[in-house]
mmCIF file of C-alpha atoms in Angstrom:
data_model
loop_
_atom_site.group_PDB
_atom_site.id
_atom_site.type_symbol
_atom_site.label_atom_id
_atom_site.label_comp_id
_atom_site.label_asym_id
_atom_site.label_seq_id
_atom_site.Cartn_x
_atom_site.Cartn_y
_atom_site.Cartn_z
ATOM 1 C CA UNK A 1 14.450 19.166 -9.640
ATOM 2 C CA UNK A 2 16.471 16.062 -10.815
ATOM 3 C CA UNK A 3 16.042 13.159 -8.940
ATOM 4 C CA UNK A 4 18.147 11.682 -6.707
ATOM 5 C CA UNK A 5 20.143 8.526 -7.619
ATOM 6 C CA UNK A 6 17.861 6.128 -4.679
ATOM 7 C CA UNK A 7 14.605 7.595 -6.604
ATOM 8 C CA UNK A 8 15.899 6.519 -9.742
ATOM 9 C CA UNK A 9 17.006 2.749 -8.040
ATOM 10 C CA UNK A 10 13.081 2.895 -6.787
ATOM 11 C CA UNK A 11 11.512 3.680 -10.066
ATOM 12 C CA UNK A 12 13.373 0.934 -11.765
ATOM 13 C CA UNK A 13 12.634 -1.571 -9.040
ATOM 14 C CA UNK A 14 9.125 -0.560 -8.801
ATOM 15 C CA UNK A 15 8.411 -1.197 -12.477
ATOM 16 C CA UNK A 16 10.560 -4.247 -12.739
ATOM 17 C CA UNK A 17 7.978 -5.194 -9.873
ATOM 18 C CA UNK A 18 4.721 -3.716 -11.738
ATOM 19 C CA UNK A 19 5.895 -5.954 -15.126
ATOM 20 C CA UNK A 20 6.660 -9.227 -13.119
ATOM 21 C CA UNK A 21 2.535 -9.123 -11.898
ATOM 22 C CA UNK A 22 1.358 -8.411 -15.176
ATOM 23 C CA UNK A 23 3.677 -11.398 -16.889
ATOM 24 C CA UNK A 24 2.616 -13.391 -14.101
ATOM 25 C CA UNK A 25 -1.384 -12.311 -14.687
ATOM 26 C CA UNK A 26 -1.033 -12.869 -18.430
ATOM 27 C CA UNK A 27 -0.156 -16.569 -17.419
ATOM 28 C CA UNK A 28 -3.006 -17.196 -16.017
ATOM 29 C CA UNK A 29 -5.083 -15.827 -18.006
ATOM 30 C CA UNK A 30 -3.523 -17.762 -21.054
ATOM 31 C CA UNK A 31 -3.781 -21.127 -18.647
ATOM 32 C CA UNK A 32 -7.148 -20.183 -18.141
ATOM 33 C CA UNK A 33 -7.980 -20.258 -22.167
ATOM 34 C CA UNK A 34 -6.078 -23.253 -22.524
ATOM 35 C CA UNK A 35 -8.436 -24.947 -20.141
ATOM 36 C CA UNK A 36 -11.772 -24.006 -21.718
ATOM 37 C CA UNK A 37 -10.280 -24.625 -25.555
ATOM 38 C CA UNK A 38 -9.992 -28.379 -23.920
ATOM 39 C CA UNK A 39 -12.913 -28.195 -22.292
ATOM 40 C CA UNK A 40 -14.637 -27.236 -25.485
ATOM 41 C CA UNK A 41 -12.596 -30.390 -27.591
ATOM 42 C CA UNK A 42 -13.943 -32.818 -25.237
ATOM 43 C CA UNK A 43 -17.031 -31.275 -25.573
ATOM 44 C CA UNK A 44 -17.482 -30.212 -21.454
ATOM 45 C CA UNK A 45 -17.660 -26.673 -22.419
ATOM 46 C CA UNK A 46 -20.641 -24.917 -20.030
ATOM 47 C CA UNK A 47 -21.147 -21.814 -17.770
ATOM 48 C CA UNK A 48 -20.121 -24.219 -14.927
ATOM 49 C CA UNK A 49 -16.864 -25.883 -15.854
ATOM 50 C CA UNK A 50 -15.847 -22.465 -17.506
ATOM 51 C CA UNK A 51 -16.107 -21.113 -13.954
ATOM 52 C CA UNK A 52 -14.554 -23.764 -12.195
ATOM 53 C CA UNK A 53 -11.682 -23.335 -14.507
ATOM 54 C CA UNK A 54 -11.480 -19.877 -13.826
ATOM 55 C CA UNK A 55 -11.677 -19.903 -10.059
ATOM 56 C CA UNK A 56 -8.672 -23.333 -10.216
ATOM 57 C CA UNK A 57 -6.617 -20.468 -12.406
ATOM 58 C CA UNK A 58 -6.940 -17.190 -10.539
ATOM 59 C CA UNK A 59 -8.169 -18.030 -6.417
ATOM 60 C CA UNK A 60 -4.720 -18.571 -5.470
ATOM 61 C CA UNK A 61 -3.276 -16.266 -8.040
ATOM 62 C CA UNK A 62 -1.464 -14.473 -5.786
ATOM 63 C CA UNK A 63 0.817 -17.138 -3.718
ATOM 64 C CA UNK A 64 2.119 -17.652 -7.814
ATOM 65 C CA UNK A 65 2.338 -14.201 -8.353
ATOM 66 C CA UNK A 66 4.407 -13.481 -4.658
ATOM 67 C CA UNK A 67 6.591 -16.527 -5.186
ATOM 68 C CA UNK A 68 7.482 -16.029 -8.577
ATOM 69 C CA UNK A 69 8.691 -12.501 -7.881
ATOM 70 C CA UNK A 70 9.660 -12.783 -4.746
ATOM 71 C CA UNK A 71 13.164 -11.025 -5.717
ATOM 72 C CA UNK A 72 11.248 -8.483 -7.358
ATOM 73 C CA UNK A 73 9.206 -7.726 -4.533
ATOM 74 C CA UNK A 74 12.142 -7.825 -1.838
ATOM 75 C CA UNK A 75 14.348 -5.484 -4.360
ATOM 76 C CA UNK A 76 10.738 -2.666 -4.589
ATOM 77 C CA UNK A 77 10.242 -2.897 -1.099
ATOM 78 C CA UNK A 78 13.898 -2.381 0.165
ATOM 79 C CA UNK A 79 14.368 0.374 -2.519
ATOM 80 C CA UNK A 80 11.638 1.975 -1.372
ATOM 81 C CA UNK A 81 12.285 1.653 2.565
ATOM 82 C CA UNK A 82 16.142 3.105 1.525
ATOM 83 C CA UNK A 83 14.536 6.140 -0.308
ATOM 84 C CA UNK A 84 12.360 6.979 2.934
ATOM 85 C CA UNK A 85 15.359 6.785 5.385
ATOM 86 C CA UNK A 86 17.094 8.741 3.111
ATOM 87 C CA UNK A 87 13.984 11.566 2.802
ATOM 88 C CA UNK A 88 13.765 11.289 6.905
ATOM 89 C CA UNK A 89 17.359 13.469 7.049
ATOM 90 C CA UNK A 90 19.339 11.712 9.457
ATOM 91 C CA UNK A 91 22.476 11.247 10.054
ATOM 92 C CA UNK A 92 23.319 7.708 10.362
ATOM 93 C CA UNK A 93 23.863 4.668 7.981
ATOM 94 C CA UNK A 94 21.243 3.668 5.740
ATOM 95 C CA UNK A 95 20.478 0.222 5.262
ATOM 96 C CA UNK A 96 20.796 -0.998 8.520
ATOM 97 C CA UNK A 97 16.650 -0.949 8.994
ATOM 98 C CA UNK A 98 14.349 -3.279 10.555
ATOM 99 C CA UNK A 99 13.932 -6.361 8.091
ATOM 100 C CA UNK A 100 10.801 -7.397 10.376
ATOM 101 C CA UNK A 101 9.114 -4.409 9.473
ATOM 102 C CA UNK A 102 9.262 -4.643 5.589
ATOM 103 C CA UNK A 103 8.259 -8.293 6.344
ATOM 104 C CA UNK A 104 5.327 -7.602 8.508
ATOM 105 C CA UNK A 105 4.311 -5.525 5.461
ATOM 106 C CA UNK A 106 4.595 -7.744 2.667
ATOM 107 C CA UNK A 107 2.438 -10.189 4.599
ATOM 108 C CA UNK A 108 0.156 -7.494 5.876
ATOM 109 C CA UNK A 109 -3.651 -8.611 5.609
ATOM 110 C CA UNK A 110 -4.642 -5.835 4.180
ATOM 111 C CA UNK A 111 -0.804 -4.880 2.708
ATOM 112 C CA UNK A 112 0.384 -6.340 -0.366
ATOM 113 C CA UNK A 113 -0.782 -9.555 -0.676
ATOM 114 C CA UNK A 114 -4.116 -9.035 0.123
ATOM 115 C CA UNK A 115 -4.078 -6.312 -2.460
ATOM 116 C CA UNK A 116 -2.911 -9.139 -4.635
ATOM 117 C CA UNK A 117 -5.612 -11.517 -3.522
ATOM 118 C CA UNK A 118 -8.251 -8.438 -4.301
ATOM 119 C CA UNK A 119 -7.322 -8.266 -7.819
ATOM 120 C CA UNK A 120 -7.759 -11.784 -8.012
ATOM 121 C CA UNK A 121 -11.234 -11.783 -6.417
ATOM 122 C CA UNK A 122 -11.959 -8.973 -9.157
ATOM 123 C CA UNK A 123 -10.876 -10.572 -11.914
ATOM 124 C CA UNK A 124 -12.873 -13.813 -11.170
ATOM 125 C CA UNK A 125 -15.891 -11.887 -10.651
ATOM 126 C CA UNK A 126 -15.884 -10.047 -14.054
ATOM 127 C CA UNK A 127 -15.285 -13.622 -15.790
ATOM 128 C CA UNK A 128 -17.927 -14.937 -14.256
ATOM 129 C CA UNK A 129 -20.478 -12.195 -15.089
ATOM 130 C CA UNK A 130 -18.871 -12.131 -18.542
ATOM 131 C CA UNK A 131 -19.607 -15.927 -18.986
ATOM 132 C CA UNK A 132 -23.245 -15.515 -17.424
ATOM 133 C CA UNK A 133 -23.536 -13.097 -20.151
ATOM 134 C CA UNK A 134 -22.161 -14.987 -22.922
ATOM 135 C CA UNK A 135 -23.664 -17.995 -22.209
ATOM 136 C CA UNK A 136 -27.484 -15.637 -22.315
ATOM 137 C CA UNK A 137 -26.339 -14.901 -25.788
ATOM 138 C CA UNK A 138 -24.787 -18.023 -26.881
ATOM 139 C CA UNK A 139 -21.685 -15.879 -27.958
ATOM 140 C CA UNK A 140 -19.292 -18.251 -29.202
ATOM 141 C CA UNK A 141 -16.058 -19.425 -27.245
ATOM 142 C CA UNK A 142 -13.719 -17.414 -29.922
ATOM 143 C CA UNK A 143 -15.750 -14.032 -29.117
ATOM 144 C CA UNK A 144 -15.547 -15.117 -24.543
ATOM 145 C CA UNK A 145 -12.122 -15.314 -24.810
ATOM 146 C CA UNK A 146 -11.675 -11.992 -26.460
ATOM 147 C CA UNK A 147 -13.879 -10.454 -23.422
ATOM 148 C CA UNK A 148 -11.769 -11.551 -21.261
ATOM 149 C CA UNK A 149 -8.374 -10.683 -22.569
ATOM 150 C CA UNK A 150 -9.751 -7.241 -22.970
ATOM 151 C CA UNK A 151 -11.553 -6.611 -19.968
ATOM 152 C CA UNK A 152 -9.779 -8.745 -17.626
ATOM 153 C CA UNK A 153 -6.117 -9.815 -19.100
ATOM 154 C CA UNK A 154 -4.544 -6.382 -18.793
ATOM 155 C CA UNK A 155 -4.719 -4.810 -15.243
ATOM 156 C CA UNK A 156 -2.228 -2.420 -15.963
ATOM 157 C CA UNK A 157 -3.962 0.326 -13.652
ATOM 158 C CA UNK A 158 -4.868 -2.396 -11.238
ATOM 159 C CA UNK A 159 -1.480 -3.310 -10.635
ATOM 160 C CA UNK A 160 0.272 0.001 -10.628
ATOM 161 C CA UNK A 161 -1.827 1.099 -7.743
ATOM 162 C CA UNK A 162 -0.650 -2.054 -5.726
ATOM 163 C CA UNK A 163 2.972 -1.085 -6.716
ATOM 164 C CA UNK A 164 2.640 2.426 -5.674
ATOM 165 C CA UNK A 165 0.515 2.282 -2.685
ATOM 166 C CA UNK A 166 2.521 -0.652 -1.039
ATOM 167 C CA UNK A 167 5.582 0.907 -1.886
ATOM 168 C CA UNK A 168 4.817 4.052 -0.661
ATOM 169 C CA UNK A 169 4.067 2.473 2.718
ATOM 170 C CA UNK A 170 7.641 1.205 2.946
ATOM 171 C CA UNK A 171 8.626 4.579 2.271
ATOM 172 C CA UNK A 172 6.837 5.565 5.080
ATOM 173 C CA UNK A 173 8.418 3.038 7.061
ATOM 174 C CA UNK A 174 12.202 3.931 6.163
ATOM 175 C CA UNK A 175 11.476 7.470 7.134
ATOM 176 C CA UNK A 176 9.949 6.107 10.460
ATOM 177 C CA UNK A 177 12.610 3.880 11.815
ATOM 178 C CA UNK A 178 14.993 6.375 10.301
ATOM 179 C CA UNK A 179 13.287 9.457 12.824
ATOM 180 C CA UNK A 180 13.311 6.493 15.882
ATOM 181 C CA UNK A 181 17.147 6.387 15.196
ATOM 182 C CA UNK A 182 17.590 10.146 16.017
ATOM 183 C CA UNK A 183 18.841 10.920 19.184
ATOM 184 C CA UNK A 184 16.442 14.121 18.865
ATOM 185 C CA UNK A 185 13.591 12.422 18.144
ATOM 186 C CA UNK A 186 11.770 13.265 20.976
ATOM 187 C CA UNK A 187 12.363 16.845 19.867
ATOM 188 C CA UNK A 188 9.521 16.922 16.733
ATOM 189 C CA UNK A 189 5.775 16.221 16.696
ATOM 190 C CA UNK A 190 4.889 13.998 14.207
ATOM 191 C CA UNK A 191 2.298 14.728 11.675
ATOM 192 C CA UNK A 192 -0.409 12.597 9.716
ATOM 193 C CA UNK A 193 -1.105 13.608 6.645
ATOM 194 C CA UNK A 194 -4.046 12.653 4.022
ATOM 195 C CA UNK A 195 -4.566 13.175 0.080
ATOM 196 C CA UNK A 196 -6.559 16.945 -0.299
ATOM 197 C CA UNK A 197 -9.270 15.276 -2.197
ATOM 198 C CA UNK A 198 -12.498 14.237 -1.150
ATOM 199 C CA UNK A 199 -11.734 10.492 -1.760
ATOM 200 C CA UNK A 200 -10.098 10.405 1.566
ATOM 201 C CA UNK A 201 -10.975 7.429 3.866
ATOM 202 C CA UNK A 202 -13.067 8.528 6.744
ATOM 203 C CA UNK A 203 -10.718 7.134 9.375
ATOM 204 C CA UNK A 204 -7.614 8.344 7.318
ATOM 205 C CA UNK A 205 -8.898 11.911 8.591
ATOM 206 C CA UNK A 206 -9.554 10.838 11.841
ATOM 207 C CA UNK A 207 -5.875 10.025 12.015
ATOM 208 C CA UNK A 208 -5.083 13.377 11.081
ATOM 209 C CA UNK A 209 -7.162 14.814 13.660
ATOM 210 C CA UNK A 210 -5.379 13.340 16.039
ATOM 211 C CA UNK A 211 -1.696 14.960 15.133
ATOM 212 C CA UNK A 212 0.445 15.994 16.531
ATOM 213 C CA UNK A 213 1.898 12.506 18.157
ATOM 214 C CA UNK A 214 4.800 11.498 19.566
ATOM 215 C CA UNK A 215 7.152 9.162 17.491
ATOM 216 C CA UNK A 216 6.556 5.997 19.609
ATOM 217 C CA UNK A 217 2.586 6.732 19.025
ATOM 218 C CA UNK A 218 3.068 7.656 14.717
ATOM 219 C CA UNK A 219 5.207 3.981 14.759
ATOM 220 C CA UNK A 220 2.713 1.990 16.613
ATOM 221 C CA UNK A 221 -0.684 4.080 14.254
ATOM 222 C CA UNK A 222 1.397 3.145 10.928
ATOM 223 C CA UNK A 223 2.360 -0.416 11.831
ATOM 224 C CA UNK A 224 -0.941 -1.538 13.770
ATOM 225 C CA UNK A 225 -4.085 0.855 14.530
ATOM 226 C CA UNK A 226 -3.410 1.795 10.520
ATOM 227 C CA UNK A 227 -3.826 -1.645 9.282
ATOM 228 C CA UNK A 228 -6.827 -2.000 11.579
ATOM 229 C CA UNK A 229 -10.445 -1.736 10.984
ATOM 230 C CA UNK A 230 -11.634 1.114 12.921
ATOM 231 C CA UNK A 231 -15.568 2.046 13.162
ATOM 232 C CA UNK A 232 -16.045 5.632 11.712
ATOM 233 C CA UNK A 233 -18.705 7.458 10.871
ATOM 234 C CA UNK A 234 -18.971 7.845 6.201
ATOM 235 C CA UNK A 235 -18.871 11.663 6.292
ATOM 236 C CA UNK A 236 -20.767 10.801 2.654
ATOM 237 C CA UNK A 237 -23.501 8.368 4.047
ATOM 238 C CA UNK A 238 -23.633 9.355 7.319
ATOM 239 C CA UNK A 239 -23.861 5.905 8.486
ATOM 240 C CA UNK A 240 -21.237 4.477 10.783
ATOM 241 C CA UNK A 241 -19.040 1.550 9.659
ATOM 242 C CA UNK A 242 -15.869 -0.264 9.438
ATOM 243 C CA UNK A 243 -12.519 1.310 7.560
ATOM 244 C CA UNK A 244 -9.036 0.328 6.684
ATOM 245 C CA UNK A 245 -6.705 3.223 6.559
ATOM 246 C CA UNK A 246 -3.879 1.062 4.817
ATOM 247 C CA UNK A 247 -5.758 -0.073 1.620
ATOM 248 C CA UNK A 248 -5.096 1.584 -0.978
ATOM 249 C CA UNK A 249 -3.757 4.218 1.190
ATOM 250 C CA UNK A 250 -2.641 7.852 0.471
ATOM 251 C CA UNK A 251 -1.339 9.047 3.638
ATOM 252 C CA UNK A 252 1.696 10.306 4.733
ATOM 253 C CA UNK A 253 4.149 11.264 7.350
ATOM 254 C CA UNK A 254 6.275 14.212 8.365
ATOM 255 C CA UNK A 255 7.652 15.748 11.490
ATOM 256 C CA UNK A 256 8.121 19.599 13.000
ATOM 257 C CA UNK A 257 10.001 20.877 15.187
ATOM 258 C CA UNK A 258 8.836 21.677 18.639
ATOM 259 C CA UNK A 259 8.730 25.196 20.196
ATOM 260 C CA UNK A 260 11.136 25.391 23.001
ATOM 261 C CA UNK A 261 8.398 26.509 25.150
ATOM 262 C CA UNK A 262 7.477 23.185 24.885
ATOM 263 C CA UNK A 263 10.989 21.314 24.667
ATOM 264 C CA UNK A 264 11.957 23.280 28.008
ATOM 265 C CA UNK A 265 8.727 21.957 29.772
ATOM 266 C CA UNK A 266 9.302 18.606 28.718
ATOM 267 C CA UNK A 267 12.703 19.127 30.139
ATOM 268 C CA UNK A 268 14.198 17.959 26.934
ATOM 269 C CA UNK A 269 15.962 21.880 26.897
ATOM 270 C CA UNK A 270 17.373 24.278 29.603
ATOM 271 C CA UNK A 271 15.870 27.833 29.998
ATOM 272 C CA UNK A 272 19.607 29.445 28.630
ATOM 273 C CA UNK A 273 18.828 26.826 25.595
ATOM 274 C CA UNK A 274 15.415 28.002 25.532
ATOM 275 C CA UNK A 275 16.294 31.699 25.235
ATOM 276 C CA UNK A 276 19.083 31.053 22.613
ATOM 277 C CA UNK A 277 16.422 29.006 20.629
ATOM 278 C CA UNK A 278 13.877 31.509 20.935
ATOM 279 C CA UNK A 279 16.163 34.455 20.174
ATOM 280 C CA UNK A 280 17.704 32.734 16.658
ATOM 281 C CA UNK A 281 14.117 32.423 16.179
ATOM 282 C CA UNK A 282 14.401 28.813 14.959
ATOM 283 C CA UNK A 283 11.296 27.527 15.594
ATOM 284 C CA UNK A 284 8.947 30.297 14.002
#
């Protein structure tokens, strides 16, 4: 199936995104080197300044990395929030969505930029444990810095899974503020829906347990309970603990019609309705 012209706009934005945090990574990385080459000309070069240089180059990484693509990352996340209106089927005009809500998810704690700050945190741990390993071996600066271009310099996966997930999540709320624009809304159960693989976050699947909802109850699960940490039980440990659906999350949304038994109880239908429904067989 070819793909539509706004999934085409997304896929461009998206890795226009993915290539402006690995420039931006690359950077500091290359900052980072510069600092211990000087370090090592005015003879200062040790386990401890090398790490001090790394955490000055990479703690805050990702207040660099947001502000120098902060076009980038308005350009993803609209395209993507324009592509799940437009997947939500509903008659009305796109782009007219709420600007707080792709807002309150770029600066999500556990959205975007914490993702950001994560592979940060990451990288600064595997220099550190790369210098505490060099330093064991007395490897010489030439042969560190080569470690840590290869092991830690190119992210690629790293940052394609912050891309996609975050994106994705946009997506998902186009599609929902798309559904709260429909006069019928009130019409459709909503649905939560989680990866068929047994990587699946505990509490994602206690989310989709809890289907169908209404839409006012799928809105306020995707923009707060989901960013939450809730206390669920690790179906793997057995051991209860805390989870955060949103992180790295999988999930999605859809919606199904109700049966007019239902819609005529809710009083959302008459019984004439009802029949006509029933007989066209619409909702089988």
């Amino acid at each position: 199936m070819p793909q539509s012209r706004l999934s085409i706009a997304l896929d461009a934005a998206s890795t226009y995104l993915y290539r402006g945090l690995m420039s931006s990574w690359m950077k500091a990385i290359t900052a980072l080197i510069d600092k211990w080459n000087l370090l090592k000309s005015r003879g200062q070069f040790n386990e401890r300044n090398a790490s001090l240089a790394a955490r000055d180059s990479l703690s805050g990484w990702f207040n660099v990395a947001v502000d120098g693509n902060q076009d980038r990352i308005d350009h993803a996340f609209s395209a993507g929030y324009t592509v799940g209106e437009d997947s939500a089927e509903v008659q009305y005009p796109m782009g007219v969505g709420d600007d707080a809500m792709l807002d309150w998810l770029k600066k999500n704690k556990n959205g975007f930029i914490e993702a950001l700050d994560g592979m940060s945190s990451d990288g600064l741990a595997k220099i550190n444990r790369i210098l505490r390993e060099s330093m064991e071996s007395e490897s010489p600066l030439s042969l560190i810095t080569q470690r840590v271009i290869r092991e830690v310099g190119m992210p690629s996966s790293r940052a394609a899974l912050i891309v996609r997930t975050e994106i994705a999540k946009a997506s998902a709320l186009g599609k929902i503020s798309a559904w709260g624009k429909d006069r019928y809304r009130d019409w459709y159960n909503y649905i939560w829906i989680v990866a068929n693989d047994d990587k699946v976050k505990d509490v994602s699947l206690l989310f989709e347990r809890g289907s169908p909802y209404t839409w006012s109850q799928m809105r306020h699960l995707w923009t707060e309970e989901h960013n939450k940490p809730q206390r669920v039980r690790n179906r793997h440990t057995g051991k209860m603990e805390l989870q955060t659906s949103s992180f790295n999350c999988r999930c999605q949304i859809a919606r199904t019609p109700k049966d007019p038994e239902t819609l005529y109880r809710d009083g959302k239908i008459s019984g004439a309705e009802k029949n006509a429904l029933l007989s066209k067989r619409e909702y089988t």
